[in-house]
Amino acid sequence: MSSEQYALSHGLKKVGARPTLFKYIREAFSRIDFAYTLASYGNEATNAKSRLGSWWNILLPTIQASTYGLIFGLILGASKPDNFLPFLFTGVFLFGFFQGSFTNGASSIVNRSGLVRSLSFPRVLLPLSVIISQAIALIPQLLVLAVLLVVVQGFGSITFGWLMMVPLLAVMFIFNFGVAMVMARITVHVQDLSKLVPFFNRVLFYVSGVFFSLEKIFTDPDNIWGKLIQFNPIFDFLNLARGYLVHGYSVRPEEWISILIWSFGLAIFGLVFFWSAEERYGRED
Amino acid sequence: MAAKTKIAPERKPVVVVDNAHIVYKVLASGRRATRGLLGGGLLSKKMEVREVHAIKGVTFTIYEGESVGIIGSNGSGKSSLMRSLAGLTPLSQGAIYSFARPTLLGVGAVLLPDLSGEKNILLGGLAMGFDKQEINSRVDSIADFAGLQEFVTYPMRTYSSGMSARLRFAIAAAKDHDILIIDEALAVGDQEFRNRAEARMRELHRNAGTVFLVSHSMKSILDTCNRVIWIEKGELRMDGEPKKVISAYNKFVGTTTID
């Protein structure tokens, strides 16, 4: 009798074997409290050594958006988008939600190797906790945005359309989670990739229409670059948000279809892709 | 190629390690820092993947009711093997079977150093599968066991190595594990804590749990274990009665006293 037969006949199970996808998801759900706690504590820990603490969650994006407003406002001059400040702040804050998920998602496993090596839990909780933490950080920024919208556009800008931000951000959460799972696994295989992440971020920042309006830059509707940028789902997220929040912009329903396909497609692919390397995450090489 | 195992039909196995191999791939330049001061420009410093064969075909079976001491020199592969046993480091070859998922408690375990001890207890508990209420009600008793007192609200990075090792042990030992692996976690604790920890280990063992203890202290192995496995250079050197194995090991390293 081989060792394997002997072990299995006594009801032993192989150690470290990856559970089925269904069981994996169930196990992850049962420990969702861990992801949430790690997210809120993680936020706290990053600000633990600064005096202003979690105020930085609002201060940094606001300073960032104001700086872009100043610089791009001057450079773009007449070609800057209409209703520029609400346009820009919506773009910067929402892009920040994606960017934070992308960057921290990529390092979610490699940065928590201590946790991975000492405790066993479904590793997908690590990228998930990154997205939860980014979502928590986004909430106060949305309040800043609401104040700005009222200041610039008046109280009349509070509409039922604002409620559409809830499903929109929920879909964006799923999209970001998908991106984070894919990036987390790739970074485990090729750590060098983490050096390129800031570069990818820059490129995406420029092609997602954070500070410019596509119609004003590409006046020719058949321009190939303009078409390529419209294929970018982040662009769709920002556009939809502006349609609901910013005066002078309208919602294009086909963009909903685009983000739904992207988000669910990426989340399902990301989950399978991440899960299929589950045994590998603890290895030190 | 599964190795044949000695089979004792009347005893129930809890862990079967079958021809386990662990190979680490390390990205490093293969040169000594002291050489290569002359010559060797920027381009010649190529990084290459080098292999470290940490465990070379170890096979053993652990039965119900055993508590196992693991001994061996530094770098012999004890901790690597224990990490694989806990399912944290995958094997390169061979397989490990076990009756329940083993929990590893090691020195390398870092939770979140910027957070207070209390929050680390909550986090560690949730990761181990406690629900929120359960762990909330146990925070105080875990902190007490670790002997943290007022330090429980300070960030963990301010703790001494002994304090953080005590906390990690206390978190892991809060749960009744079917199989618990303790990897030198007690070495940094003081004598008072060690006694408390050993008492808790015996208690875990009595509750039908299997305990693996990796230690350089032959005394605590003799006190807590009824079987000892000696690993040397990635190979199983000896396996059996604690007294016999330890005296052979002592002869090998050249000590005469038992500590």
XYZ file of C-alpha atoms in Angstrom:
544
model
C 0.000 0.000 0.000
C 1.445 3.374 -0.930
C 1.598 6.209 1.557
C -1.071 8.015 -0.365
C -3.543 5.133 -0.199
C -2.684 4.587 3.452
C -3.271 8.253 4.311
C -6.465 8.570 2.329
C -7.868 5.337 3.732
C -7.533 6.805 7.226
C -9.447 9.925 6.276
C -6.423 12.213 5.957
C -6.431 15.036 3.415
C -3.619 16.503 1.382
C -2.179 19.597 3.070
C -2.155 22.834 1.113
C -4.322 21.476 -1.662
C -6.446 24.175 -3.186
C -10.151 23.809 -2.340
C -12.746 23.796 -5.103
C -13.726 27.254 -6.304
C -17.149 26.945 -4.718
C -15.722 25.925 -1.341
C -13.102 28.653 -1.612
C -15.711 31.364 -2.106
C -17.761 30.016 0.792
C -14.714 29.965 3.063
C -13.840 33.516 2.047
C -17.383 34.676 2.796
C -17.275 33.158 6.252
C -14.197 35.242 7.071
C -15.361 38.463 5.466
C -15.095 40.167 8.879
C -11.364 39.668 8.662
C -11.153 41.494 5.320
C -13.236 44.357 6.644
C -11.255 44.655 9.879
C -7.949 44.472 8.035
C -9.185 47.208 5.685
C -10.195 49.639 8.388
C -7.120 48.931 10.523
C -4.878 49.111 7.469
C -6.173 52.592 6.710
C -5.475 53.574 10.268
C -1.993 52.054 10.219
C -0.906 53.966 7.103
C -1.813 57.234 8.794
C -0.657 56.187 12.238
C 2.570 58.172 12.180
C 1.156 61.451 10.868
C -0.401 64.009 13.173
C -3.406 64.753 10.995
C -4.130 61.019 10.790
C -7.147 60.080 8.691
C -7.701 63.706 7.653
C -5.131 62.921 5.002
C -7.774 60.765 3.297
C -9.522 64.010 2.296
C -6.628 66.440 2.299
C -4.412 64.621 -0.155
C -6.970 64.113 -2.951
C -8.263 67.657 -2.485
C -4.797 69.151 -2.739
C -4.125 66.915 -5.724
C -7.310 67.946 -7.522
C -6.704 71.621 -6.779
C -3.171 71.418 -8.142
C -4.369 69.745 -11.328
C -7.102 72.358 -11.548
C -4.581 75.140 -11.360
C -2.061 73.651 -13.759
C -4.344 72.099 -16.352
C -6.748 75.019 -16.087
C -3.919 77.312 -17.183
C -2.451 75.008 -19.822
C -5.698 73.949 -21.440
C -7.055 77.494 -21.491
C -10.050 77.703 -23.782
C -10.021 73.988 -24.550
C -10.648 73.044 -20.936
C -13.935 71.242 -20.293
C -17.059 73.179 -19.429
C -17.865 73.489 -15.747
C -14.218 72.674 -15.107
C -13.930 72.312 -11.324
C -16.821 69.844 -10.792
C -15.655 68.004 -13.906
C -12.109 67.723 -12.607
C -12.897 66.849 -8.980
C -15.299 64.088 -10.016
C -12.595 62.738 -12.302
C -9.731 62.942 -9.816
C -11.624 61.403 -6.877
C -13.077 58.533 -8.887
C -9.824 57.875 -10.672
C -8.154 57.830 -7.260
C -10.499 55.010 -6.228
C -9.320 52.992 -9.216
C -5.665 53.974 -8.852
C -5.507 53.071 -5.173
C -7.101 49.700 -5.873
C -4.750 49.021 -8.759
C -1.562 50.025 -6.920
C -2.329 48.530 -3.524
C -4.058 45.544 -5.078
C -0.867 44.714 -6.948
C 1.097 44.644 -3.697
C -1.657 43.131 -1.566
C 0.013 39.717 -1.347
C 3.697 40.635 -1.483
C 3.309 43.386 1.121
C 1.498 41.134 3.526
C 3.873 38.194 3.250
C 4.164 38.058 7.040
C 0.449 37.468 7.316
C 0.481 34.969 4.439
C 3.323 32.976 5.956
C 1.926 32.809 9.444
C -1.813 32.357 9.068
C -3.891 30.317 6.678
C -7.009 31.953 5.294
C -8.327 32.360 1.744
C -5.771 34.763 0.249
C -8.408 36.476 -1.851
C -9.354 38.323 1.321
C -6.164 40.389 0.955
C -7.008 42.051 -2.404
C -10.610 42.330 -1.192
C -9.550 44.187 1.929
C -7.561 46.611 -0.244
C -10.692 47.525 -2.216
C -12.756 47.847 0.961
C -10.103 50.132 2.384
C -10.130 52.275 -0.779
C -13.922 52.459 -0.667
C -13.808 53.581 2.966
C -11.329 56.293 1.996
C -13.569 57.401 -0.873
C -16.596 58.200 1.304
C -15.246 61.424 2.881
C -13.995 62.488 -0.560
C -17.519 62.154 -1.908
C -18.663 64.529 0.826
C -16.042 67.062 -0.277
C -17.266 66.607 -3.835
C -20.889 67.152 -2.769
C -19.949 70.405 -1.047
C -18.057 71.562 -4.132
C -20.980 70.709 -6.408
C -23.386 72.708 -4.257
C -20.987 75.652 -4.029
C -20.367 75.810 -7.785
C -23.711 74.695 -9.176
C -26.070 75.778 -6.392
C -28.573 73.731 -4.404
C -30.405 72.937 -7.616
C -27.663 70.457 -8.448
C -28.923 68.020 -5.807
C -31.028 65.652 -7.887
C -32.223 62.071 -7.863
C -29.373 61.426 -10.250
C -27.039 61.532 -7.245
C -28.583 58.281 -6.059
C -27.309 56.607 -9.208
C -23.820 57.019 -7.775
C -24.594 54.121 -5.434
C -24.979 51.437 -8.136
C -22.245 53.093 -10.179
C -19.731 52.892 -7.341
C -20.871 49.365 -6.516
C -20.056 48.291 -10.070
C -16.756 50.157 -9.852
C -16.000 48.257 -6.644
C -16.434 44.992 -8.536
C -14.296 46.279 -11.405
C -11.512 47.347 -9.030
C -11.695 44.028 -7.204
C -11.213 42.198 -10.509
C -8.210 44.358 -11.385
C -6.723 43.881 -7.918
C -6.989 40.080 -8.043
C -5.296 39.902 -11.445
C -2.542 42.317 -10.433
C -1.986 40.641 -7.054
C -1.248 37.297 -8.670
C 0.922 38.680 -11.478
C 3.012 40.650 -8.987
C 3.634 37.472 -6.979
C 5.093 35.835 -10.099
C 7.046 38.858 -11.320
C 7.914 41.263 -8.550
C 9.608 43.549 -11.060
C 6.148 44.517 -12.212
C 5.626 46.615 -9.105
C 8.227 49.015 -10.505
C 6.031 49.571 -13.549
C 2.797 50.140 -11.650
C 3.302 53.924 -11.217
C 3.975 54.181 -14.941
C 0.765 52.309 -15.835
C -1.055 54.630 -13.475
C 0.247 57.696 -15.286
C -0.738 56.347 -18.680
C -4.222 55.447 -17.484
C -4.542 58.855 -15.872
C -3.895 60.528 -19.217
C -6.130 58.278 -21.298
C -9.121 58.223 -18.950
C -10.180 61.818 -19.458
C -9.584 62.834 -15.859
C -8.919 66.469 -16.766
C -9.903 66.851 -20.410
C -13.052 66.294 -22.331
C -12.699 63.929 -25.233
C -15.011 65.931 -27.488
C -12.876 69.023 -27.115
C -9.579 67.320 -27.840
C -10.666 65.043 -30.680
C -13.008 67.186 -32.714
C -12.955 64.606 -35.498
C -15.246 61.776 -34.276
C -13.393 59.227 -36.420
C -10.017 59.872 -34.833
C -8.494 56.479 -33.976
C -7.103 57.625 -30.612
C -10.425 59.037 -29.593
C -12.051 55.702 -30.391
C -9.429 53.759 -28.443
C -9.911 55.917 -25.366
C -13.644 55.289 -25.468
C -12.880 51.595 -25.185
C -11.305 52.278 -21.780
C -13.808 51.351 -19.034
C -12.370 53.846 -16.526
C -13.291 56.565 -18.988
C -16.863 55.224 -18.948
C -17.018 55.259 -15.144
C -15.903 58.895 -15.009
C -18.281 59.894 -17.801
C -21.274 58.280 -16.149
C -20.487 59.929 -12.815
C -20.256 63.299 -14.536
C -23.534 62.647 -16.305
C -25.225 62.267 -12.918
C -23.381 65.004 -11.015
C -21.981 67.719 -13.255
C -24.138 70.243 -15.123
C -23.736 70.228 -18.874
C -22.957 66.489 -19.154
C -25.395 63.721 -19.890
C -25.470 59.993 -19.312
C -24.966 57.672 -22.259
C -26.770 54.413 -21.372
C -24.483 52.312 -23.572
C -21.686 53.127 -21.144
C -23.563 51.217 -18.465
C -23.485 48.142 -20.660
C -19.771 48.600 -21.199
C -18.916 48.887 -17.482
C -21.174 45.995 -16.527
C -19.518 43.699 -19.051
C -16.028 44.841 -18.080
C -16.636 44.620 -14.345
C -18.309 41.246 -14.134
C -16.054 39.777 -16.795
C -12.946 40.966 -15.007
C -14.181 39.938 -11.559
C -15.003 36.394 -12.677
C -11.774 36.038 -14.615
C -9.808 37.611 -11.746
C -11.300 35.289 -9.160
C -10.525 32.133 -11.156
C -7.077 33.450 -12.070
C -6.278 34.328 -8.460
C -7.721 31.137 -6.986
C -5.830 28.847 -9.354
C -2.509 29.954 -7.817
C -3.740 29.818 -4.207
C -1.109 27.273 -3.087
C 1.665 29.365 -4.467
C 1.256 32.566 -2.468
C 3.247 31.396 0.542
C 6.318 30.420 -1.431
C 9.420 32.483 -0.922
C 10.951 33.061 -4.321
C 7.578 7.594 -6.495
C 5.838 7.135 -3.222
C 8.026 5.656 -0.557
C 6.715 2.714 1.429
C 5.685 3.589 4.940
C 5.888 1.368 7.957
C 2.329 0.620 8.872
C 1.076 0.121 12.364
C -2.482 -1.007 11.726
C -3.712 -0.598 15.284
C -2.809 3.109 15.475
C -4.576 5.974 13.791
C -2.305 8.251 11.748
C -2.848 12.019 11.967
C -0.015 13.237 9.735
C 1.710 11.408 6.889
C 4.736 13.078 5.312
C 5.598 11.233 2.123
C 8.951 11.864 0.454
C 8.787 15.626 0.964
C 11.139 17.847 -1.033
C 11.382 21.614 -0.729
C 13.428 23.587 -3.227
C 13.684 27.352 -2.927
C 14.465 29.412 -5.968
C 16.381 32.511 -5.004
C 17.222 35.366 -7.297
C 20.764 36.338 -6.395
C 24.131 37.036 -7.911
C 26.374 34.133 -7.096
C 29.371 36.149 -6.043
C 30.939 36.955 -2.745
C 30.752 40.600 -1.779
C 34.399 40.581 -0.759
C 35.623 39.485 -4.158
C 34.865 41.301 -7.341
C 36.023 44.644 -6.023
C 38.449 44.658 -8.885
C 36.873 44.523 -12.300
C 33.251 43.487 -12.733
C 31.437 46.505 -14.078
C 27.759 47.285 -13.970
C 26.920 44.886 -16.770
C 28.613 41.847 -15.330
C 26.534 41.823 -12.146
C 23.920 39.485 -13.528
C 21.272 38.088 -11.249
C 20.554 34.425 -11.654
C 18.065 31.995 -10.203
C 19.797 29.677 -7.767
C 18.247 26.691 -6.115
C 18.428 25.791 -2.460
C 17.376 22.244 -1.681
C 16.083 22.734 1.864
C 14.349 19.389 2.411
C 15.500 16.290 0.575
C 12.970 13.500 0.728
C 11.692 13.272 4.299
C 9.138 10.573 5.163
C 7.436 9.897 8.491
C 4.025 9.157 9.983
C 2.668 10.698 13.166
C 0.003 8.836 15.119
C -2.775 9.979 17.369
C -1.634 10.947 20.841
C 1.930 11.836 19.927
C 3.567 15.136 20.629
C 6.603 15.478 18.484
C 9.812 17.378 19.074
C 11.733 18.495 15.990
C 15.448 19.092 16.497
C 18.424 19.859 14.276
C 21.109 22.474 13.675
C 20.304 25.954 12.387
C 19.499 25.850 8.698
C 18.749 22.136 8.697
C 15.308 22.709 7.180
C 13.142 22.302 10.291
C 11.191 25.513 9.801
C 10.762 24.944 6.068
C 9.285 21.529 6.752
C 6.959 22.940 9.396
C 5.742 25.666 7.040
C 4.919 23.030 4.455
C 3.183 20.973 7.093
C 0.979 23.983 7.767
C 0.272 24.367 4.054
C 1.997 27.744 3.843
C 4.948 26.728 1.651
C 4.107 24.271 -1.118
C 6.290 21.163 -1.566
C 8.326 20.818 -4.731
C 7.836 17.063 -4.698
C 6.092 14.515 -2.507
C 3.020 15.114 -0.402
C 1.838 15.721 3.126
C -1.480 14.371 4.364
C -3.102 15.339 7.579
C -6.269 14.769 9.477
C -6.922 18.475 10.127
C -5.332 21.662 8.906
C -2.225 22.225 11.058
C -1.677 25.690 12.511
C 1.837 27.074 12.588
C 3.062 29.408 15.243
C 6.449 30.735 14.280
C 8.883 33.484 15.113
C 8.604 35.104 11.696
C 4.919 35.746 12.126
C 4.346 39.471 11.900
C 0.914 40.927 12.123
C 0.591 44.692 11.656
C 3.389 46.451 13.521
C 1.746 49.895 13.387
C -1.336 48.682 15.208
C -1.859 48.131 18.899
C -1.527 44.693 20.435
C -5.256 44.668 21.039
C -6.092 45.234 17.377
C -3.589 42.578 16.387
C -5.379 40.144 18.680
C -8.694 40.942 16.977
C -7.191 40.622 13.520
C -5.325 37.396 14.260
C -8.424 35.895 15.835
C -10.599 36.752 12.844
C -8.010 35.292 10.473
C -7.989 32.063 12.493
C -11.729 31.804 12.017
C -13.177 33.167 15.267
C -16.267 35.255 14.716
C -16.320 38.851 15.835
C -18.180 38.285 19.093
C -16.069 35.326 20.144
C -12.791 37.154 19.671
C -14.064 40.361 21.293
C -14.900 38.437 24.427
C -11.470 36.818 24.500
C -9.256 39.846 23.929
C -8.617 40.432 27.617
C -7.791 36.854 28.475
C -5.386 36.641 25.493
C -3.644 39.854 26.525
C -3.393 38.561 30.081
C -1.942 35.268 28.933
C 0.682 37.167 26.939
C 1.397 39.257 30.026
C 0.973 42.511 28.132
C -1.028 44.499 30.707
C -0.936 48.219 29.901
C 1.067 47.697 26.703
C -1.954 46.247 24.951
C -2.857 49.689 23.561
C 0.645 50.502 22.280
C 1.624 49.814 18.660
C 3.223 46.417 18.222
C 6.371 47.917 16.725
C 7.227 49.249 20.180
C 7.230 45.743 21.684
C 10.362 43.846 22.573
C 10.927 40.631 20.643
C 9.924 38.664 23.731
C 6.680 40.575 24.087
C 5.631 40.125 20.476
C 6.516 36.429 20.552
C 4.402 36.055 23.686
C 1.500 37.832 22.031
C 1.679 35.644 18.925
C 1.719 32.510 21.016
C -1.205 33.742 23.074
C -3.270 34.480 19.946
C -2.595 31.086 18.382
C -3.079 29.166 21.611
C -6.455 30.804 22.243
C -8.028 28.282 19.935
C -8.057 24.545 20.423
C -6.173 23.273 17.416
C -6.230 19.694 16.294
C -2.636 20.052 15.159
C -0.445 22.877 16.431
C 3.116 23.509 15.290
C 5.229 25.677 17.564
C 8.409 26.842 15.899
C 10.876 28.212 18.433
C 8.211 30.681 19.450
C 9.020 30.159 23.090
C 12.741 30.716 22.818
C 12.525 34.459 23.423
C 10.015 34.316 26.246
C 11.141 34.542 29.850
C 10.998 31.548 32.204
C 7.667 32.476 33.744
C 6.013 32.723 30.341
C 7.667 29.529 29.171
C 6.164 27.605 32.055
C 2.726 29.023 31.288
C 3.122 28.209 27.592
C 4.282 24.664 28.249
C 1.307 24.126 30.524
C -0.997 25.343 27.759
C 0.750 23.040 25.274
C 0.197 20.035 27.506
C -3.428 21.091 27.833
C -3.821 21.309 24.047
C -2.224 17.904 23.799
C -4.633 16.440 26.348
C -7.587 17.759 24.331
C -6.613 15.144 21.742
C -4.466 17.602 19.822
C -1.142 16.796 18.200
C 1.651 19.221 18.994
C 4.877 19.693 17.042
C 7.538 21.578 18.922
C 10.613 22.906 17.146
C 13.165 23.931 19.712
C 16.823 24.104 20.580
C 15.991 23.631 24.213
C 16.325 19.879 24.813
C 14.801 20.362 28.219
C 11.489 21.695 26.953
C 11.428 18.930 24.330
C 11.973 16.280 27.001
C 9.281 17.916 29.131
C 6.591 18.053 26.463
C 7.291 15.451 23.775
C 7.002 11.682 23.558
C 8.661 11.372 20.166
C 11.571 13.249 18.599
C 12.533 13.689 14.955
C 16.034 14.894 14.157
C 16.522 16.669 10.829
C 20.010 17.411 9.577
C 20.883 19.088 6.254
C 17.390 18.493 4.918
C 17.379 14.780 5.666
C 15.755 12.762 8.400
C 18.614 11.653 10.614
C 16.806 9.892 13.420
C 13.268 9.332 14.639
C 12.123 7.756 17.916
C 12.303 7.896 21.711
C 13.122 11.413 22.962
C 15.991 10.290 25.225
C 17.660 8.175 22.564
C 17.414 10.760 19.794
C 18.480 13.641 21.999
C 21.520 11.846 23.322
C 22.568 10.975 19.764
C 22.050 14.581 18.751
C 24.062 15.813 21.725
C 26.884 13.506 20.763
C 26.721 14.928 17.249
C 26.916 18.574 18.312
C 29.326 17.839 21.142
C 27.373 18.867 24.223
C 27.172 16.756 27.317
C 24.673 18.689 29.405
C 20.967 18.809 28.751
C 19.440 22.257 28.699
